[in-house]
GROMACS .gro file of C-alpha atoms in nm:
model
  411
    1MET     CA    1  -1.747   4.280  -2.894
    2LYS     CA    2  -1.392   4.150  -2.892
    3LYS     CA    3  -1.295   4.368  -2.580
    4LEU     CA    4  -1.618   4.271  -2.394
    5VAL     CA    5  -1.521   3.903  -2.419
    6ILE     CA    6  -1.169   3.968  -2.287
    7LEU     CA    7  -1.320   4.166  -2.025
    8LEU     CA    8  -1.570   3.919  -1.918
    9PHE     CA    9  -1.322   3.639  -1.917
   10ALA     CA   10  -1.084   3.828  -1.685
   11VAL     CA   11  -1.372   3.913  -1.446
   12ALA     CA   12  -1.450   3.515  -1.450
   13MET     CA   13  -1.089   3.455  -1.371
   14THR     CA   14  -1.092   3.693  -1.099
   15LEU     CA   15  -1.412   3.559  -0.962
   16THR     CA   16  -1.265   3.197  -0.933
   17ALA     CA   17  -0.950   3.324  -0.780
   18SER     CA   18  -1.118   3.544  -0.515
   19ALA     CA   19  -1.352   3.242  -0.429
   20GLN     CA   20  -1.062   3.030  -0.364
   21GLN     CA   21  -0.877   3.267  -0.160
   22GLU     CA   22  -1.216   3.351   0.070
   23ASN     CA   23  -1.269   2.975   0.085
   24ASN     CA   24  -0.908   2.914   0.226
   25ALA     CA   25  -0.952   3.229   0.492
   26ALA     CA   26  -1.291   3.086   0.597
   27THR     CA   27  -1.211   2.744   0.642
   28GLU     CA   28  -0.893   2.809   0.832
   29PRO     CA   29  -1.043   2.844   1.197
   30ALA     CA   30  -1.275   2.556   1.112
   31GLN     CA   31  -0.967   2.331   0.971
   32LYS     CA   32  -0.776   2.394   1.306
   33GLN     CA   33  -1.078   2.198   1.486
   34LEU     CA   34  -1.084   1.930   1.241
   35LYS     CA   35  -0.891   1.607   1.182
   36ALA     CA   36  -0.660   1.606   0.872
   37TYR     CA   37  -0.822   1.408   0.583
   38TYR     CA   38  -0.654   1.219   0.307
   39ASP     CA   39  -0.543   1.408   0.022
   40SER     CA   40  -0.758   1.416  -0.285
   41LYS     CA   41  -0.627   1.252  -0.592
   42VAL     CA   42  -0.755   1.413  -0.934
   43SER     CA   43  -0.968   1.122  -0.993
   44ASP     CA   44  -1.147   1.164  -0.637
   45ASN     CA   45  -1.439   1.359  -0.552
   46TRP     CA   46  -1.602   1.378  -0.879
   47TYR     CA   47  -2.011   1.358  -0.918
   48ILE     CA   48  -2.257   1.380  -1.191
   49GLY     CA   49  -2.628   1.462  -1.173
   50ALA     CA   50  -2.958   1.580  -1.336
   51ASN     CA   51  -3.231   1.826  -1.251
   52LEU     CA   52  -3.561   1.912  -1.353
   53GLY     CA   53  -3.779   2.233  -1.306
   54VAL     CA   54  -3.958   2.541  -1.414
   55SER     CA   55  -3.832   2.930  -1.516
   56PHE     CA   56  -3.987   3.222  -1.596
   57LYS     CA   57  -3.895   3.593  -1.601
   58THR     CA   58  -3.861   3.732  -1.275
   59THR     CA   59  -4.040   4.062  -1.349
   60LYS     CA   60  -4.340   4.189  -1.576
   61VAL     CA   61  -4.498   3.867  -1.641
   62ALA     CA   62  -4.763   3.639  -1.493
   63VAL     CA   63  -4.593   3.369  -1.336
   64MET     CA   64  -4.818   3.070  -1.349
   65LYS     CA   65  -4.904   3.151  -1.726
   66ASN     CA   66  -4.521   3.164  -1.817
   67LEU     CA   67  -4.377   2.895  -1.663
   68ASN     CA   68  -4.160   2.706  -1.877
   69PRO     CA   69  -3.991   2.342  -1.817
   70MET     CA   70  -3.609   2.328  -1.801
   71PHE     CA   71  -3.372   2.033  -1.758
   72GLY     CA   72  -3.000   2.016  -1.645
   73ILE     CA   73  -2.712   1.807  -1.626
   74ARG     CA   74  -2.428   1.889  -1.402
   75VAL     CA   75  -2.077   1.761  -1.374
   76GLY     CA   76  -1.880   1.857  -1.084
   77ARG     CA   77  -1.567   1.792  -0.832
   78TRP     CA   78  -1.533   1.898  -0.477
   79LEU     CA   79  -1.198   2.015  -0.417
   80THR     CA   80  -1.219   2.059  -0.030
   81PRO     CA   81  -1.508   1.964   0.187
   82VAL     CA   82  -1.591   2.328   0.182
   83PHE     CA   83  -1.531   2.455  -0.205
   84GLY     CA   84  -1.578   2.284  -0.571
   85LEU     CA   85  -1.653   2.361  -0.918
   86ALA     CA   86  -1.898   2.212  -1.149
   87GLY     CA   87  -2.004   2.260  -1.507
   88GLU     CA   88  -2.406   2.282  -1.606
   89LEU     CA   89  -2.565   2.259  -1.912
   90GLY     CA   90  -2.943   2.380  -1.880
   91LEU     CA   91  -3.208   2.366  -2.160
   92ASN     CA   92  -3.526   2.588  -2.127
   93PHE     CA   93  -3.841   2.451  -2.314
   94ALA     CA   94  -4.104   2.678  -2.446
   95ASN     CA   95  -4.458   2.562  -2.406
   96LYS     CA   96  -4.593   2.824  -2.647
   97GLY     CA   97  -4.487   3.085  -2.897
   98VAL     CA   98  -4.485   3.436  -2.804
   99ASP     CA   99  -4.825   3.528  -2.953
  100GLY     CA  100  -4.967   3.218  -2.847
  101ASN     CA  101  -4.918   3.033  -3.183
  102LYS     CA  102  -4.678   2.802  -3.332
  103HIS     CA  103  -4.475   3.050  -3.533
  104PHE     CA  104  -4.322   3.377  -3.479
  105ASN     CA  105  -4.288   3.636  -3.760
  106GLY     CA  106  -4.228   3.351  -3.994
  107ILE     CA  107  -3.976   3.176  -3.784
  108GLY     CA  108  -4.062   2.803  -3.693
  109TYR     CA  109  -4.164   2.723  -3.332
  110ASN     CA  110  -3.862   2.541  -3.150
  111THR     CA  111  -3.910   2.326  -2.875
  112ILE     CA  112  -3.561   2.435  -2.702
  113ALA     CA  113  -3.632   2.817  -2.638
  114LYS     CA  114  -3.294   2.881  -2.447
  115SER     CA  115  -2.972   2.665  -2.347
  116ASP     CA  116  -2.753   2.787  -2.069
  117LEU     CA  117  -2.358   2.654  -2.013
  118ASN     CA  118  -2.244   2.765  -1.699
  119LEU     CA  119  -1.907   2.714  -1.491
  120LEU     CA  120  -2.037   2.707  -1.116
  121THR     CA  121  -1.845   2.760  -0.795
  122THR     CA  122  -1.995   2.548  -0.532
  123TRP     CA  123  -1.982   2.625  -0.151
  124ASN     CA  124  -2.066   2.393   0.148
  125PHE     CA  125  -2.174   2.642   0.418
  126SER     CA  126  -2.286   2.353   0.632
  127ASN     CA  127  -1.890   2.246   0.628
  128LEU     CA  128  -1.776   2.591   0.621
  129PHE     CA  129  -1.941   2.694   0.953
  130GLY     CA  130  -1.995   2.372   1.115
  131GLY     CA  131  -1.677   2.205   1.032
  132TYR     CA  132  -1.652   1.871   0.838
  133LYS     CA  133  -1.755   1.571   1.067
  134GLY     CA  134  -1.577   1.278   0.847
  135GLU     CA  135  -1.889   1.234   0.625
  136PRO     CA  136  -2.160   1.460   0.481
  137ARG     CA  137  -2.439   1.565   0.719
  138LEU     CA  138  -2.807   1.434   0.644
  139PHE     CA  139  -2.896   1.807   0.530
  140GLU     CA  140  -2.654   2.062   0.416
  141VAL     CA  141  -2.668   2.416   0.258
  142ILE     CA  142  -2.479   2.448  -0.075
  143PRO     CA  143  -2.488   2.787  -0.238
  144VAL     CA  144  -2.364   2.799  -0.620
  145ALA     CA  145  -2.258   3.087  -0.806
  146GLY     CA  146  -2.090   3.129  -1.152
  147ILE     CA  147  -2.080   3.266  -1.520
  148GLY     CA  148  -2.179   3.121  -1.839
  149TRP     CA  149  -2.295   3.145  -2.183
  150SER     CA  150  -2.670   3.172  -2.299
  151HIS     CA  151  -2.810   3.092  -2.646
  152CYS     CA  152  -3.145   3.224  -2.746
  153TRP     CA  153  -3.337   2.978  -2.983
  154GLN     CA  154  -3.673   3.134  -2.954
  155PRO     CA  155  -3.789   3.467  -2.807
  156GLY     CA  156  -3.996   3.484  -2.516
  157LEU     CA  157  -3.734   3.371  -2.234
  158ASP     CA  158  -3.431   3.606  -2.336
  159PHE     CA  159  -3.352   3.972  -2.352
  160GLY     CA  160  -3.258   3.965  -2.728
  161ASP     CA  161  -3.348   3.835  -3.085
  162PRO     CA  162  -3.376   3.495  -3.177
  163GLU     CA  163  -3.049   3.309  -3.231
  164SER     CA  164  -2.882   3.577  -3.009
  165ASP     CA  165  -2.595   3.479  -2.752
  166TYR     CA  166  -2.533   3.670  -2.436
  167PHE     CA  167  -2.315   3.625  -2.109
  168ASN     CA  168  -2.479   3.534  -1.795
  169THR     CA  169  -2.433   3.500  -1.418
  170LYS     CA  170  -2.599   3.226  -1.187
  171LEU     CA  171  -2.666   3.256  -0.820
  172GLY     CA  172  -2.865   2.978  -0.651
  173ILE     CA  173  -2.877   2.780  -0.335
  174ASP     CA  174  -2.905   2.424  -0.295
  175PHE     CA  175  -3.091   2.279   0.014
  176THR     CA  176  -2.918   1.914  -0.010
  177PHE     CA  177  -3.028   1.571   0.149
  178ASN     CA  178  -2.753   1.332   0.152
  179LEU     CA  179  -2.876   0.964   0.128
  180GLY     CA  180  -2.754   0.610   0.079
  181SER     CA  181  -2.545   0.386   0.284
  182GLN     CA  182  -2.211   0.597   0.227
  183LYS     CA  183  -2.388   0.933   0.158
  184GLN     CA  184  -2.323   0.884  -0.208
  185TRP     CA  185  -2.649   1.025  -0.342
  186GLN     CA  186  -2.725   1.395  -0.298
  187LEU     CA  187  -3.105   1.497  -0.346
  188TYR     CA  188  -3.129   1.889  -0.359
  189ILE     CA  189  -3.398   2.158  -0.448
  190GLU     CA  190  -3.248   2.467  -0.586
  191PRO     CA  191  -3.399   2.802  -0.628
  192ALA     CA  192  -3.166   3.041  -0.857
  193LEU     CA  193  -3.151   3.358  -1.031
  194LEU     CA  194  -3.001   3.360  -1.377
  195TYR     CA  195  -2.895   3.719  -1.471
  196THR     CA  196  -2.812   3.861  -1.825
  197ILE     CA  197  -2.490   4.057  -1.780
  198ALA     CA  198  -2.408   4.155  -2.137
  199ASP     CA  199  -2.599   4.072  -2.466
  200GLY     CA  200  -2.374   3.922  -2.760
  201ASN     CA  201  -2.526   4.223  -2.993
  202SER     CA  202  -2.314   4.488  -2.912
  203ASP     CA  203  -2.536   4.734  -3.104
  204MET     CA  204  -2.808   4.714  -2.829
  205ASP     CA  205  -2.567   4.801  -2.560
  206VAL     CA  206  -2.448   5.141  -2.656
  207ARG     CA  207  -2.477   5.432  -2.475
  208PRO     CA  208  -2.609   5.758  -2.641
  209GLU     CA  209  -2.321   5.947  -2.545
  210GLY     CA  210  -2.082   5.683  -2.680
  211GLY     CA  211  -1.914   5.370  -2.531
  212SER     CA  212  -2.068   5.029  -2.411
  213LYS     CA  213  -2.304   4.974  -2.113
  214PRO     CA  214  -2.133   4.858  -1.796
  215LEU     CA  215  -2.183   4.482  -1.679
  216ASN     CA  216  -2.470   4.497  -1.397
  217LEU     CA  217  -2.716   4.251  -1.238
  218ASN     CA  218  -3.046   4.389  -1.336
  219ILE     CA  219  -3.351   4.242  -1.194
  220ASN     CA  220  -3.548   4.295  -1.525
  221LYS     CA  221  -3.302   4.112  -1.704
  222SER     CA  222  -3.316   3.814  -1.487
  223GLN     CA  223  -3.488   3.447  -1.496
  224PHE     CA  224  -3.627   3.279  -1.188
  225GLN     CA  225  -3.541   2.884  -1.182
  226LEU     CA  226  -3.694   2.648  -0.936
  227SER     CA  227  -3.547   2.284  -0.988
  228VAL     CA  228  -3.534   1.944  -0.802
  229GLY     CA  229  -3.223   1.728  -0.884
  230PHE     CA  230  -2.994   1.452  -0.774
  231ASN     CA  231  -2.617   1.407  -0.796
  232TYR     CA  232  -2.420   1.100  -0.744
  233LYS     CA  233  -2.063   1.105  -0.612
  234PHE     CA  234  -1.839   0.847  -0.755
  235ARG     CA  235  -1.603   0.619  -0.530
  236ASN     CA  236  -1.296   0.751  -0.430
  237SER     CA  237  -0.949   0.626  -0.383
  238ASN     CA  238  -0.987   0.615  -0.016
  239GLY     CA  239  -1.263   0.344  -0.043
  240THR     CA  240  -1.568   0.584   0.040
  241HIS     CA  241  -1.784   0.847  -0.176
  242ASN     CA  242  -1.661   1.167   0.045
  243PHE     CA  243  -1.368   1.302   0.209
  244LYS     CA  244  -1.217   1.066   0.470
  245PHE     CA  245  -1.015   1.126   0.760
  246ALA     CA  246  -0.679   1.008   0.786
  247PRO     CA  247  -0.564   0.830   1.126
  248LEU     CA  248  -0.376   1.080   1.329
  249ARG     CA  249  -0.104   0.985   1.596
  250ASP     CA  250  -0.083   1.153   1.953
  251GLN     CA  251   0.217   1.352   2.024
  252SER     CA  252   0.398   1.086   2.249
  253GLU     CA  253   0.368   0.870   1.930
  254ILE     CA  254   0.530   1.128   1.705
  255ASP     CA  255   0.799   1.188   1.949
  256ALA     CA  256   0.881   0.826   1.958
  257LEU     CA  257   0.888   0.807   1.602
  258ASN     CA  258   1.104   1.117   1.567
  259GLY     CA  259   1.353   0.946   1.842
  260LYS     CA  260   1.397   0.641   1.654
  261ILE     CA  261   1.467   0.831   1.318
  262ASN     CA  262   1.728   1.042   1.523
  263ASP     CA  263   1.877   0.719   1.645
  264LEU     CA  264   1.869   0.567   1.306
  265ARG     CA  265   2.069   0.886   1.146
  266ASN     CA  266   2.309   0.870   1.403
  267GLU     CA  267   2.382   0.501   1.369
  268ASN     CA  268   2.418   0.575   0.994
  269ASP     CA  269   2.664   0.855   1.065
  270ARG     CA  270   2.877   0.611   1.288
  271LEU     CA  271   2.884   0.329   1.044
  272LYS     CA  272   2.972   0.557   0.771
  273LYS     CA  273   3.261   0.699   0.992
  274ALA     CA  274   3.367   0.337   1.086
  275LEU     CA  275   3.361   0.254   0.709
  276THR     CA  276   3.589   0.555   0.621
  277ASP     CA  277   3.813   0.474   0.903
  278CYS     CA  278   3.860   0.143   0.766
  279GLU     CA  279   3.904   0.232   0.428
  280ASN     CA  280   4.176   0.512   0.535
  281LYS     CA  281   4.367   0.254   0.768
  282PRO     CA  282   4.697   0.115   0.616
  283VAL     CA  283   4.703  -0.242   0.511
  284PRO     CA  284   4.939  -0.427   0.718
  285VAL     CA  285   5.210  -0.604   0.547
  286PRO     CA  286   5.213  -0.981   0.605
  287VAL     CA  287   5.484  -1.141   0.803
  288PRO     CA  288   5.578  -1.495   0.623
  289VAL     CA  289   5.537  -1.772   0.874
  290PRO     CA  290   5.748  -2.109   0.790
  291ALA     CA  291   5.474  -2.419   0.738
  292PRO     CA  292   5.442  -2.635   1.002
  293ALA     CA  293   5.636  -2.969   0.992
  294PRO     CA  294   5.392  -3.255   0.893
  295VAL     CA  295   5.254  -3.437   1.174
  296VAL     CA  296   5.309  -3.812   1.123
  297LYS     CA  297   4.995  -3.968   1.299
  298LYS     CA  298   5.038  -4.321   1.400
  299ASP     CA  299   4.786  -4.555   1.270
  300PRO     CA  300   4.652  -4.782   1.554
  301MET     CA  301   4.589  -5.042   1.266
  302GLN     CA  302   4.955  -5.083   1.207
  303THR     CA  303   5.019  -5.383   1.433
  304ASN     CA  304   5.287  -5.641   1.381
  305LEU     CA  305   5.019  -5.918   1.376
  306MET     CA  306   4.766  -5.875   1.131
  307PRO     CA  307   4.444  -6.062   1.198
  308LYS     CA  308   4.175  -5.895   1.353
  309VAL     CA  309   3.864  -6.003   1.509
  310ILE     CA  310   3.547  -5.772   1.424
  311PHE     CA  311   3.231  -5.756   1.642
  312ARG     CA  312   2.872  -5.682   1.583
  313LEU     CA  313   2.722  -5.348   1.707
  314ASP     CA  314   2.710  -5.347   2.099
  315LYS     CA  315   2.807  -5.704   2.102
  316TYR     CA  316   3.128  -5.871   2.249
  317VAL     CA  317   3.076  -6.256   2.175
  318VAL     CA  318   3.323  -6.371   1.871
  319ASP     CA  319   3.120  -6.467   1.595
  320ALA     CA  320   3.176  -6.811   1.406
  321SER     CA  321   3.310  -6.619   1.112
  322GLN     CA  322   3.583  -6.455   1.338
  323VAL     CA  323   3.698  -6.757   1.510
  324ALA     CA  324   3.953  -6.827   1.216
  325ASN     CA  325   4.115  -6.521   1.289
  326VAL     CA  326   4.188  -6.614   1.636
  327ASP     CA  327   4.291  -6.976   1.525
  328MET     CA  328   4.531  -6.787   1.323
  329ILE     CA  329   4.695  -6.628   1.632
  330ALA     CA  330   4.700  -6.917   1.836
  331THR     CA  331   4.882  -7.121   1.572
  332TYR     CA  332   5.132  -6.833   1.566
  333MET     CA  333   5.198  -6.849   1.915
  334LYS     CA  334   5.236  -7.227   1.911
  335LYS     CA  335   5.504  -7.198   1.643
  336ASN     CA  336   5.676  -6.916   1.823
  337PRO     CA  337   5.694  -6.998   2.167
  338GLU     CA  338   5.871  -6.687   2.270
  339ALA     CA  339   5.587  -6.477   2.132
  340ARG     CA  340   5.376  -6.257   2.398
  341VAL     CA  341   5.069  -6.102   2.257
  342PHE     CA  342   4.876  -5.800   2.349
  343ILE     CA  343   4.509  -5.779   2.288
  344LYS     CA  344   4.361  -5.446   2.268
  345GLY     CA  345   3.979  -5.402   2.217
  346TYR     CA  346   3.788  -5.123   2.043
  347ALA     CA  347   3.429  -4.969   2.028
  348SER     CA  348   3.288  -4.737   1.747
  349MET     CA  349   3.166  -4.377   1.854
  350GLU     CA  350   2.794  -4.434   1.890
  351GLY     CA  351   2.659  -4.437   2.246
  352ASN     CA  352   2.768  -4.337   2.581
  353ILE     CA  353   3.132  -4.334   2.638
  354GLU     CA  354   3.155  -4.536   2.965
  355HIS     CA  355   2.953  -4.813   2.810
  356ASN     CA  356   3.223  -4.812   2.527
  357MET     CA  357   3.487  -4.847   2.744
  358GLU     CA  358   3.309  -5.125   2.903
  359LEU     CA  359   3.251  -5.290   2.563
  360SER     CA  360   3.581  -5.225   2.424
  361ASN     CA  361   3.731  -5.432   2.742
  362ASN     CA  362   3.466  -5.715   2.715
  363ARG     CA  363   3.562  -5.757   2.357
  364ALA     CA  364   3.960  -5.794   2.446
  365GLN     CA  365   3.835  -6.045   2.739
  366ALA     CA  366   3.630  -6.259   2.506
  367VAL     CA  367   3.938  -6.279   2.247
  368TYR     CA  368   4.166  -6.353   2.557
  369ASP     CA  369   3.921  -6.631   2.690
  370MET     CA  370   3.909  -6.807   2.352
  371LEU     CA  371   4.269  -6.821   2.314
  372VAL     CA  372   4.314  -6.989   2.668
  373LYS     CA  373   4.020  -7.202   2.681
  374LYS     CA  374   3.969  -7.317   2.311
  375PHE     CA  375   4.310  -7.296   2.191
  376GLY     CA  376   4.547  -7.374   2.504
  377ILE     CA  377   4.736  -7.092   2.515
  378SER     CA  378   4.918  -6.986   2.858
  379PRO     CA  379   4.762  -6.713   3.013
  380SER     CA  380   5.106  -6.584   3.100
  381ARG     CA  381   5.166  -6.527   2.746
  382LEU     CA  382   4.885  -6.297   2.696
  383SER     CA  383   4.772  -5.956   2.828
  384LEU     CA  384   4.483  -5.711   2.720
  385GLU     CA  385   4.346  -5.354   2.735
  386GLY     CA  386   4.016  -5.196   2.647
  387CYS     CA  387   4.104  -4.888   2.429
  388GLY     CA  388   3.737  -4.746   2.438
  389PRO     CA  389   3.562  -4.599   2.123
  390THR     CA  390   3.756  -4.473   1.802
  391SER     CA  391   3.699  -4.339   1.461
  392GLU     CA  392   4.031  -4.388   1.381
  393MET     CA  393   4.053  -4.751   1.263
  394SER     CA  394   3.864  -4.703   0.968
  395ASP     CA  395   3.634  -4.453   0.776
  396ILE     CA  396   3.389  -4.742   0.805
  397LEU     CA  397   3.183  -4.726   1.094
  398GLU     CA  398   3.170  -5.106   1.155
  399PHE     CA  399   3.551  -5.168   1.103
  400ASN     CA  400   3.590  -4.946   1.449
  401ARG     CA  401   3.431  -5.266   1.642
  402VAL     CA  402   3.767  -5.455   1.657
  403ALA     CA  403   4.033  -5.663   1.857
  404THR     CA  404   4.376  -5.624   1.746
  405PHE     CA  405   4.694  -5.833   1.824
  406GLU     CA  406   5.051  -5.731   1.882
  407ASP     CA  407   5.345  -5.928   1.961
  408LEU     CA  408   5.537  -5.754   2.227
  409ASN     CA  409   5.855  -5.916   2.154
  410LYS     CA  410   5.873  -5.798   1.807
  411LYS     CA  411   6.018  -5.441   1.724
   0.00000   0.00000   0.00000
């Protein structure tokens, strides 16, 4: 029995590997005609479903008198648009005992007559031969094939004693309709044959000449099933319930992107070389430079006569508050008949330079007129100049709008 189990396991692995190779080989020509679709994550393209139907022995029975209801649950995943795997649990229900009574040889009648657990490969022939179009077709043909394990709970549907186990293989074909706004629902009709390929009781499968009976698909040890089912396909990471095409770029776009990549690589190499050259370049020894002599800047405020006349913004009329300063200059000149006074007018830095030049000249002229007309100073002892805008009189903006006085006879 142990040898038989190991052999069947090896056969199952071989069938699965072979199916994958056949799928890759068969889909290669079609794939060349298709656009590329997004890679499928492990959590993508899963589905779950259920089915209802009837089953009966394929040979040597009156079909209508031996129909037994069945129910199945299927969970699967599509690995590509063509090939997938699924696990299925099927339950066969007996509608009567073998002898028509509720008991068989003292064994109580069971509602579940037989259970099947199968690992199936699924093949989408519509996509295999017609190519995947970006979403499932309305109608598709999907064969299923796989192996599994059956357990008999009651005689009448199997080929062994009650409570016996045996290996089976299932061959079927699903005529599938894809429904829903995103083709997330599948409704299918499935005719299938379930073959017994080895009894769990090895005593029943021994040849008279010795050795176990070989594995085979014997129609006399098969069960026909006809079921109707549905599957629900879960939502994928690509936002749909199916495989989705990835956006492709034409060759000109690919060439342009490759060109940019090459340009960036060249620029990167150039910058690396420049950095290396800079790091390897000897550091120049700095030559000491003597510090320049400090520049003594003459302060225009340093006149030999201290009073100043301050003006308002954009004005050249001497305010009443500033008349006293003009009076001080007049008093000085009256006490010092030899004094000759030079009047300088200034403006702050706001505004147009031509206007400020005129404004500074008018301020000097206003002070000049007041000394002559109000305080009686001889015009021959006075001179004036408009010096324009300045910011050197004071850090305070308003204090640059002034007129200053200097005795030209004082050194």
